[in-house]
Amino acid sequence: MKVRQIGAVAAASVLALSLTACSDSAKDGGTGGGSGKAFKVGIKFDQPGLGLKEGSKYTGFDVDVATYVAKELGHAAGDIQFVQAPSAQRETLISTGQVDMVVATYSITDKRKAQVSFGGPYFIAGQDLLVRADDTAIKGPDSLTGKKLCSVTGSTSAQNVKDKVPGVQLQEFGTYSECVTALVSKGVDALTTDNTILAGYAAQDQYKGKLKVVGAPFSEERYGIGLKKGDKATCEKVNTAIAKMISSGEWQKAVDTNLGPAGFKVDAATNPPKQDACA
Ligand code: GLU
């Protein structure tokens, strides 16, 4: 046992050494147009139109916002490393330094502000419901009593329905795509989260004609960029970058490219938003 442990330690040291060597040479080499130092950004991996990973390709509005903001902060696109940030893990990923920022349909809330800081908002969405296309009974949160509803752990969506509809049977999963699967197979009657996310699923080829968004939003979700708590300097740079993305027309372009194909109607009364002052 002892011998094996020593062996493991030795192997780990060799690995650590070679990893160090690797990152050093990457820095010196300067390949891919970046400085070689990774800038880690937490995004969703399973939300079409927002944050979607397909092989080694990342697409979506959050990906475009993250790439634009990172560039303004001095990080080349080639230096960005996308990390999966499920709803319940976002605060931890930021506070432990596993990511440098989170751009993942991440609503700014007072509760979250106790653990992280937010740049933004860069988009205003609203909570809605996704149901099967032939469902005529569910028209809003008021028609959910006794129904099986799905949402995601650690999201504002789950918390809001618990507060608003105490009679609902809420099933919480780790990701929204798991809820979509349950909705299609009739394991649940509805899925609730932001209308942006729901529109992306409803428009996916495999769900076309099978699912529909109810279309009566019942909350305001202000998407922020999550940063280490108290990093006011970065927050201010992030806000400047978002404002530039909006004034340059790049924000509208990203909206059209990513949310347009799903036929998502952006609420022009609240978008594009003005950024909050950094605390
Ligand atoms: N925007 C809401 C939130 O931050 C719901 C979407 C999500 O879970 O990412 O909780």
mmCIF file of C-alpha atoms and ligand atoms in Angstrom:
data_model
loop_
_atom_site.group_PDB
_atom_site.id
_atom_site.type_symbol
_atom_site.label_atom_id
_atom_site.label_comp_id
_atom_site.label_asym_id
_atom_site.label_seq_id
_atom_site.Cartn_x
_atom_site.Cartn_y
_atom_site.Cartn_z
ATOM 1 C CA MET A 1 0.000 0.000 0.000
ATOM 2 C CA LYS A 2 2.765 2.343 1.049
ATOM 3 C CA VAL A 3 4.732 1.620 -2.111
ATOM 4 C CA ARG A 4 1.675 2.211 -4.224
ATOM 5 C CA GLN A 5 1.072 5.561 -2.547
ATOM 6 C CA ILE A 6 4.627 6.687 -3.198
ATOM 7 C CA GLY A 7 4.224 5.579 -6.793
ATOM 8 C CA ALA A 8 1.064 7.630 -7.112
ATOM 9 C CA VAL A 9 2.729 10.700 -5.618
ATOM 10 C CA ALA A 10 5.679 10.325 -7.970
ATOM 11 C CA ALA A 11 3.374 9.940 -10.958
ATOM 12 C CA ALA A 12 1.406 13.011 -9.865
ATOM 13 C CA SER A 13 4.619 15.067 -9.592
ATOM 14 C CA VAL A 14 5.714 14.066 -13.065
ATOM 15 C CA LEU A 15 2.282 15.001 -14.375
ATOM 16 C CA ALA A 16 2.402 18.351 -12.554
ATOM 17 C CA LEU A 17 5.843 19.047 -13.979
ATOM 18 C CA SER A 18 4.823 18.241 -17.512
ATOM 19 C CA LEU A 19 1.655 20.348 -17.126
ATOM 20 C CA THR A 20 3.747 23.304 -15.966
ATOM 21 C CA ALA A 21 6.075 22.794 -18.886
ATOM 22 C CA CYS A 22 3.096 22.684 -21.205
ATOM 23 C CA SER A 23 1.560 25.950 -20.044
ATOM 24 C CA ASP A 24 4.964 27.659 -20.086
ATOM 25 C CA SER A 25 5.604 26.679 -23.665
ATOM 26 C CA ALA A 26 2.063 27.745 -24.628
ATOM 27 C CA LYS A 27 2.801 31.166 -23.140
ATOM 28 C CA ASP A 28 6.060 31.435 -25.032
ATOM 29 C CA GLY A 29 4.654 30.012 -28.224
ATOM 30 C CA GLY A 30 1.726 32.381 -28.441
ATOM 31 C CA THR A 31 -0.294 30.170 -30.776
ATOM 32 C CA GLY A 32 -3.895 30.844 -31.747
ATOM 33 C CA GLY A 33 -3.621 34.626 -31.535
ATOM 34 C CA GLY A 34 -3.888 34.701 -27.733
ATOM 35 C CA SER A 35 -1.423 35.276 -24.929
ATOM 36 C CA GLY A 36 -1.767 31.643 -23.906
ATOM 37 C CA LYS A 37 -3.391 32.356 -20.540
ATOM 38 C CA ALA A 38 -6.845 30.861 -20.376
ATOM 39 C CA PHE A 39 -9.780 33.109 -19.515
ATOM 40 C CA LYS A 40 -12.442 30.816 -18.073
ATOM 41 C CA VAL A 41 -16.060 31.636 -18.747
ATOM 42 C CA GLY A 42 -19.009 29.723 -17.292
ATOM 43 C CA ILE A 43 -21.853 29.209 -19.783
ATOM 44 C CA LYS A 44 -24.699 26.760 -20.253
ATOM 45 C CA PHE A 45 -23.932 23.837 -22.562
ATOM 46 C CA ASP A 46 -27.496 22.710 -23.332
ATOM 47 C CA GLN A 47 -29.542 25.837 -24.054
ATOM 48 C CA PRO A 48 -29.988 26.400 -27.824
ATOM 49 C CA GLY A 49 -29.776 30.082 -28.820
ATOM 50 C CA LEU A 50 -28.082 31.002 -25.514
ATOM 51 C CA GLY A 51 -25.275 28.635 -24.602
ATOM 52 C CA LEU A 52 -24.887 25.449 -26.599
ATOM 53 C CA LYS A 53 -21.938 23.084 -26.947
ATOM 54 C CA GLU A 54 -21.873 20.884 -30.040
ATOM 55 C CA GLY A 55 -18.598 19.009 -30.243
ATOM 56 C CA SER A 56 -15.947 21.688 -29.841
ATOM 57 C CA LYS A 57 -18.283 24.441 -31.101
ATOM 58 C CA TYR A 58 -19.999 26.915 -28.758
ATOM 59 C CA THR A 59 -22.919 29.049 -29.936
ATOM 60 C CA GLY A 60 -25.588 31.318 -28.509
ATOM 61 C CA PHE A 61 -26.304 34.829 -27.313
ATOM 62 C CA ASP A 62 -24.430 34.282 -24.021
ATOM 63 C CA VAL A 63 -21.427 32.959 -25.944
ATOM 64 C CA ASP A 64 -21.417 36.062 -28.167
ATOM 65 C CA VAL A 65 -21.798 38.428 -25.204
ATOM 66 C CA ALA A 66 -19.034 36.593 -23.313
ATOM 67 C CA THR A 67 -16.698 36.690 -26.333
ATOM 68 C CA TYR A 68 -17.311 40.420 -26.915
ATOM 69 C CA VAL A 69 -16.837 41.331 -23.231
ATOM 70 C CA ALA A 70 -13.753 39.119 -22.847
ATOM 71 C CA LYS A 71 -12.172 40.839 -25.848
ATOM 72 C CA GLU A 72 -12.845 44.267 -24.336
ATOM 73 C CA LEU A 73 -11.182 43.017 -21.126
ATOM 74 C CA GLY A 74 -8.095 42.117 -23.161
ATOM 75 C CA HIS A 75 -8.667 38.380 -23.759
ATOM 76 C CA ALA A 76 -8.445 37.098 -27.326
ATOM 77 C CA ALA A 77 -11.189 34.708 -28.441
ATOM 78 C CA GLY A 78 -8.562 31.955 -28.651
ATOM 79 C CA ASP A 79 -7.803 32.307 -24.935
ATOM 80 C CA ILE A 80 -11.410 31.787 -23.800
ATOM 81 C CA GLN A 81 -12.077 28.439 -22.195
ATOM 82 C CA PHE A 82 -15.783 27.705 -21.795
ATOM 83 C CA VAL A 83 -16.754 25.806 -18.656
ATOM 84 C CA GLN A 84 -20.191 24.293 -18.049
ATOM 85 C CA ALA A 85 -22.047 26.296 -15.415
ATOM 86 C CA PRO A 86 -25.313 24.612 -14.390
ATOM 87 C CA SER A 87 -27.721 26.906 -12.523
ATOM 88 C CA ALA A 88 -26.994 25.605 -9.015
ATOM 89 C CA GLN A 89 -23.212 25.772 -9.405
ATOM 90 C CA ARG A 90 -22.715 29.312 -10.660
ATOM 91 C CA GLU A 91 -21.978 31.025 -7.324
ATOM 92 C CA THR A 92 -19.520 28.287 -6.310
ATOM 93 C CA LEU A 93 -17.712 28.301 -9.673
ATOM 94 C CA ILE A 94 -17.136 32.046 -9.271
ATOM 95 C CA SER A 95 -16.258 32.179 -5.581
ATOM 96 C CA THR A 96 -13.783 29.292 -5.815
ATOM 97 C CA GLY A 97 -12.081 30.830 -8.859
ATOM 98 C CA GLN A 98 -12.921 27.895 -11.175
ATOM 99 C CA VAL A 99 -14.192 30.484 -13.656
ATOM 100 C CA ASP A 100 -13.322 34.148 -14.212
ATOM 101 C CA MET A 101 -16.867 35.093 -15.120
ATOM 102 C CA VAL A 102 -20.290 33.553 -15.694
ATOM 103 C CA VAL A 103 -22.480 34.459 -18.673
ATOM 104 C CA ALA A 104 -25.231 31.870 -18.350
ATOM 105 C CA THR A 105 -28.800 33.248 -18.347
ATOM 106 C CA TYR A 106 -27.824 34.361 -14.862
ATOM 107 C CA SER A 107 -30.413 36.618 -13.242
ATOM 108 C CA ILE A 108 -29.211 39.401 -10.967
ATOM 109 C CA THR A 109 -30.808 38.874 -7.541
ATOM 110 C CA ASP A 110 -30.147 40.273 -4.072
ATOM 111 C CA LYS A 111 -29.656 36.764 -2.722
ATOM 112 C CA ARG A 112 -26.921 35.997 -5.276
ATOM 113 C CA LYS A 113 -25.361 39.403 -4.705
ATOM 114 C CA ALA A 114 -24.465 38.215 -1.200
ATOM 115 C CA GLN A 115 -22.012 35.763 -2.849
ATOM 116 C CA VAL A 116 -21.020 37.270 -6.209
ATOM 117 C CA SER A 117 -20.923 40.628 -8.000
ATOM 118 C CA PHE A 118 -22.750 41.318 -11.261
ATOM 119 C CA GLY A 119 -21.943 43.404 -14.305
ATOM 120 C CA GLY A 120 -24.950 44.208 -16.474
ATOM 121 C CA PRO A 121 -27.750 43.645 -17.047
ATOM 122 C CA TYR A 122 -27.149 42.850 -20.717
ATOM 123 C CA PHE A 123 -30.616 41.395 -21.415
ATOM 124 C CA ILE A 124 -34.059 41.295 -19.807
ATOM 125 C CA ALA A 125 -36.049 38.052 -20.119
ATOM 126 C CA GLY A 126 -39.202 36.844 -18.363
ATOM 127 C CA GLN A 127 -40.265 33.558 -16.804
ATOM 128 C CA ASP A 128 -42.772 31.568 -18.846
ATOM 129 C CA LEU A 129 -44.056 28.019 -19.340
ATOM 130 C CA LEU A 130 -43.359 25.360 -21.971
ATOM 131 C CA VAL A 131 -46.084 22.763 -22.513
ATOM 132 C CA ARG A 132 -46.932 20.042 -25.020
ATOM 133 C CA ALA A 133 -48.424 21.530 -28.220
ATOM 134 C CA ASP A 134 -51.836 19.905 -27.645
ATOM 135 C CA ASP A 135 -52.180 21.215 -24.079
ATOM 136 C CA THR A 136 -54.967 23.781 -23.745
ATOM 137 C CA ALA A 137 -55.319 23.698 -19.957
ATOM 138 C CA ILE A 138 -52.115 25.418 -18.868
ATOM 139 C CA LYS A 139 -52.308 29.137 -19.564
ATOM 140 C CA GLY A 140 -50.128 30.576 -16.800
ATOM 141 C CA PRO A 141 -48.991 29.996 -13.212
ATOM 142 C CA ASP A 142 -52.639 30.086 -12.021
ATOM 143 C CA SER A 143 -53.464 26.896 -13.929
ATOM 144 C CA LEU A 144 -50.600 24.876 -12.434
ATOM 145 C CA THR A 145 -52.204 23.672 -9.223
ATOM 146 C CA GLY A 146 -52.126 19.876 -9.158
ATOM 147 C CA LYS A 147 -49.963 19.763 -12.299
ATOM 148 C CA LYS A 148 -46.471 18.287 -12.520
ATOM 149 C CA LEU A 149 -44.015 21.066 -13.212
ATOM 150 C CA CYS A 150 -40.320 20.788 -13.965
ATOM 151 C CA SER A 151 -37.566 23.299 -13.327
ATOM 152 C CA VAL A 152 -33.908 23.424 -12.357
ATOM 153 C CA THR A 153 -32.312 23.399 -8.921
ATOM 154 C CA GLY A 154 -30.806 26.726 -7.906
ATOM 155 C CA SER A 155 -32.753 28.741 -10.508
ATOM 156 C CA THR A 156 -34.963 31.748 -9.878
ATOM 157 C CA SER A 157 -37.588 29.888 -11.935
ATOM 158 C CA ALA A 158 -37.929 27.092 -9.358
ATOM 159 C CA GLN A 159 -37.947 29.542 -6.449
ATOM 160 C CA ASN A 160 -40.556 31.810 -8.075
ATOM 161 C CA VAL A 161 -43.066 29.007 -8.654
ATOM 162 C CA LYS A 162 -42.555 27.665 -5.135
ATOM 163 C CA ASP A 163 -43.444 31.144 -3.854
ATOM 164 C CA LYS A 164 -46.303 31.813 -6.313
ATOM 165 C CA VAL A 165 -47.915 28.377 -6.687
ATOM 166 C CA PRO A 166 -47.535 26.406 -3.459
ATOM 167 C CA GLY A 167 -49.971 23.744 -4.805
ATOM 168 C CA VAL A 168 -47.765 22.726 -7.709
ATOM 169 C CA GLN A 169 -45.853 19.438 -7.784
ATOM 170 C CA LEU A 170 -42.380 20.676 -8.585
ATOM 171 C CA GLN A 171 -39.751 18.324 -9.928
ATOM 172 C CA GLU A 172 -36.263 19.817 -9.965
ATOM 173 C CA PHE A 173 -33.508 18.579 -12.279
ATOM 174 C CA GLY A 174 -29.928 19.771 -12.788
ATOM 175 C CA THR A 175 -30.455 21.081 -16.327
ATOM 176 C CA TYR A 176 -33.374 22.297 -18.450
ATOM 177 C CA SER A 177 -32.728 19.769 -21.203
ATOM 178 C CA GLU A 178 -33.586 17.014 -18.699
ATOM 179 C CA CYS A 179 -36.916 18.786 -18.105
ATOM 180 C CA VAL A 180 -37.612 18.919 -21.850
ATOM 181 C CA THR A 181 -37.107 15.171 -22.118
ATOM 182 C CA ALA A 182 -39.514 14.641 -19.200
ATOM 183 C CA LEU A 183 -42.084 16.965 -20.796
ATOM 184 C CA VAL A 184 -42.020 15.141 -24.137
ATOM 185 C CA SER A 185 -42.322 11.730 -22.461
ATOM 186 C CA LYS A 186 -45.216 13.034 -20.288
ATOM 187 C CA GLY A 187 -43.323 12.593 -17.048
ATOM 188 C CA VAL A 188 -44.202 16.227 -16.312
ATOM 189 C CA ASP A 189 -46.922 18.570 -17.646
ATOM 190 C CA ALA A 190 -44.888 21.759 -18.012
ATOM 191 C CA LEU A 191 -41.426 23.244 -17.772
ATOM 192 C CA THR A 192 -40.856 26.683 -16.344
ATOM 193 C CA THR A 193 -37.919 29.012 -16.858
ATOM 194 C CA ASP A 194 -37.009 32.082 -18.906
ATOM 195 C CA ASN A 195 -38.917 32.621 -22.178
ATOM 196 C CA THR A 196 -35.566 32.877 -24.038
ATOM 197 C CA ILE A 197 -34.571 29.350 -23.012
ATOM 198 C CA LEU A 198 -38.035 27.890 -23.680
ATOM 199 C CA ALA A 199 -38.182 29.428 -27.190
ATOM 200 C CA GLY A 200 -34.864 27.774 -28.014
ATOM 201 C CA TYR A 201 -36.130 24.306 -27.106
ATOM 202 C CA ALA A 202 -39.527 24.752 -28.817
ATOM 203 C CA ALA A 203 -37.731 25.640 -32.072
ATOM 204 C CA GLN A 204 -35.363 22.657 -32.058
ATOM 205 C CA ASP A 205 -35.986 20.371 -35.021
ATOM 206 C CA GLN A 206 -36.814 17.349 -32.889
ATOM 207 C CA TYR A 207 -39.471 19.268 -30.898
ATOM 208 C CA LYS A 208 -41.066 21.334 -33.679
ATOM 209 C CA GLY A 209 -44.848 20.977 -33.472
ATOM 210 C CA LYS A 210 -44.547 18.999 -30.231
ATOM 211 C CA LEU A 211 -43.984 21.823 -27.733
ATOM 212 C CA LYS A 212 -45.186 25.416 -27.334
ATOM 213 C CA VAL A 213 -44.336 28.385 -25.124
ATOM 214 C CA VAL A 214 -47.433 29.660 -23.289
ATOM 215 C CA GLY A 215 -46.360 33.265 -23.928
ATOM 216 C CA ALA A 216 -47.473 35.042 -20.741
ATOM 217 C CA PRO A 217 -44.277 36.021 -18.888
ATOM 218 C CA PHE A 218 -44.679 36.458 -15.134
ATOM 219 C CA SER A 219 -41.312 37.756 -13.895
ATOM 220 C CA GLU A 220 -38.469 40.015 -14.939
ATOM 221 C CA GLU A 221 -35.136 38.192 -15.309
ATOM 222 C CA ARG A 222 -32.262 40.639 -15.599
ATOM 223 C CA TYR A 223 -29.250 38.783 -17.027
ATOM 224 C CA GLY A 224 -25.980 39.797 -15.417
ATOM 225 C CA ILE A 225 -22.354 38.756 -15.805
ATOM 226 C CA GLY A 226 -21.291 37.043 -12.597
ATOM 227 C CA LEU A 227 -17.931 38.110 -11.163
ATOM 228 C CA LYS A 228 -15.949 37.542 -7.995
ATOM 229 C CA LYS A 229 -17.643 39.376 -5.150
ATOM 230 C CA GLY A 230 -16.322 42.888 -4.713
ATOM 231 C CA ASP A 231 -14.398 43.067 -8.013
ATOM 232 C CA LYS A 232 -15.674 46.553 -8.771
ATOM 233 C CA ALA A 233 -12.895 47.334 -11.266
ATOM 234 C CA THR A 234 -13.797 44.380 -13.522
ATOM 235 C CA CYS A 235 -17.507 45.073 -13.062
ATOM 236 C CA GLU A 236 -16.996 48.598 -14.393
ATOM 237 C CA LYS A 237 -15.008 47.329 -17.377
ATOM 238 C CA VAL A 238 -17.730 44.755 -18.071
ATOM 239 C CA ASN A 239 -20.419 47.463 -17.995
ATOM 240 C CA THR A 240 -18.420 49.639 -20.392
ATOM 241 C CA ALA A 241 -18.049 46.629 -22.716
ATOM 242 C CA ILE A 242 -21.797 45.844 -22.635
ATOM 243 C CA ALA A 243 -22.673 49.487 -23.330
ATOM 244 C CA LYS A 244 -20.265 49.438 -26.289
ATOM 245 C CA MET A 245 -21.721 46.180 -27.585
ATOM 246 C CA ILE A 246 -25.171 47.810 -27.525
ATOM 247 C CA SER A 247 -24.181 51.185 -29.060
ATOM 248 C CA SER A 248 -22.102 49.547 -31.814
ATOM 249 C CA GLY A 249 -24.997 47.419 -33.037
ATOM 250 C CA GLU A 250 -23.209 44.159 -32.125
ATOM 251 C CA TRP A 251 -25.751 43.431 -29.372
ATOM 252 C CA GLN A 252 -28.667 43.640 -31.854
ATOM 253 C CA LYS A 253 -26.734 41.480 -34.301
ATOM 254 C CA ALA A 254 -26.177 38.843 -31.608
ATOM 255 C CA VAL A 255 -29.868 38.946 -30.665
ATOM 256 C CA ASP A 256 -30.943 38.528 -34.299
ATOM 257 C CA THR A 257 -28.478 35.709 -35.011
ATOM 258 C CA ASN A 258 -29.152 33.696 -31.878
ATOM 259 C CA LEU A 259 -32.731 34.399 -30.806
ATOM 260 C CA GLY A 260 -34.153 35.229 -34.234
ATOM 261 C CA PRO A 261 -34.247 31.664 -35.614
ATOM 262 C CA ALA A 262 -36.510 30.584 -32.727
ATOM 263 C CA GLY A 263 -38.863 33.472 -33.541
ATOM 264 C CA PHE A 264 -38.235 34.967 -30.100
ATOM 265 C CA LYS A 265 -39.766 38.433 -29.658
ATOM 266 C CA VAL A 266 -37.488 40.642 -27.573
ATOM 267 C CA ASP A 267 -39.382 42.920 -25.186
ATOM 268 C CA ALA A 268 -38.445 46.320 -26.590
ATOM 269 C CA ALA A 269 -39.848 48.092 -23.521
ATOM 270 C CA THR A 270 -37.021 46.673 -21.388
ATOM 271 C CA ASN A 271 -34.323 45.884 -24.007
ATOM 272 C CA PRO A 272 -31.581 46.718 -24.573
ATOM 273 C CA PRO A 273 -31.164 47.486 -20.868
ATOM 274 C CA LYS A 274 -29.146 50.145 -19.094
ATOM 275 C CA GLN A 275 -26.444 48.718 -16.809
ATOM 276 C CA ASP A 276 -26.625 48.984 -13.010
ATOM 277 C CA ALA A 277 -23.965 50.880 -11.065
ATOM 278 C CA CYS A 278 -21.253 48.522 -9.768
ATOM 279 C CA ALA A 279 -21.297 48.051 -6.002
HETATM 280 N N1 GLU B 1 -32.464 33.263 -15.297
HETATM 281 C C1 GLU B 1 -32.883 32.365 -14.289
HETATM 282 C C2 GLU B 1 -31.814 32.119 -13.233
HETATM 283 O O1 GLU B 1 -30.781 32.708 -13.271
HETATM 284 C C3 GLU B 1 -33.344 31.036 -14.858
HETATM 285 C C4 GLU B 1 -32.429 30.463 -15.911
HETATM 286 C C5 GLU B 1 -31.279 29.658 -15.346
HETATM 287 O O2 GLU B 1 -31.464 28.835 -14.444
HETATM 288 O O3 GLU B 1 -30.178 29.843 -15.847
HETATM 289 O O4 GLU B 1 -31.988 31.350 -12.331
#
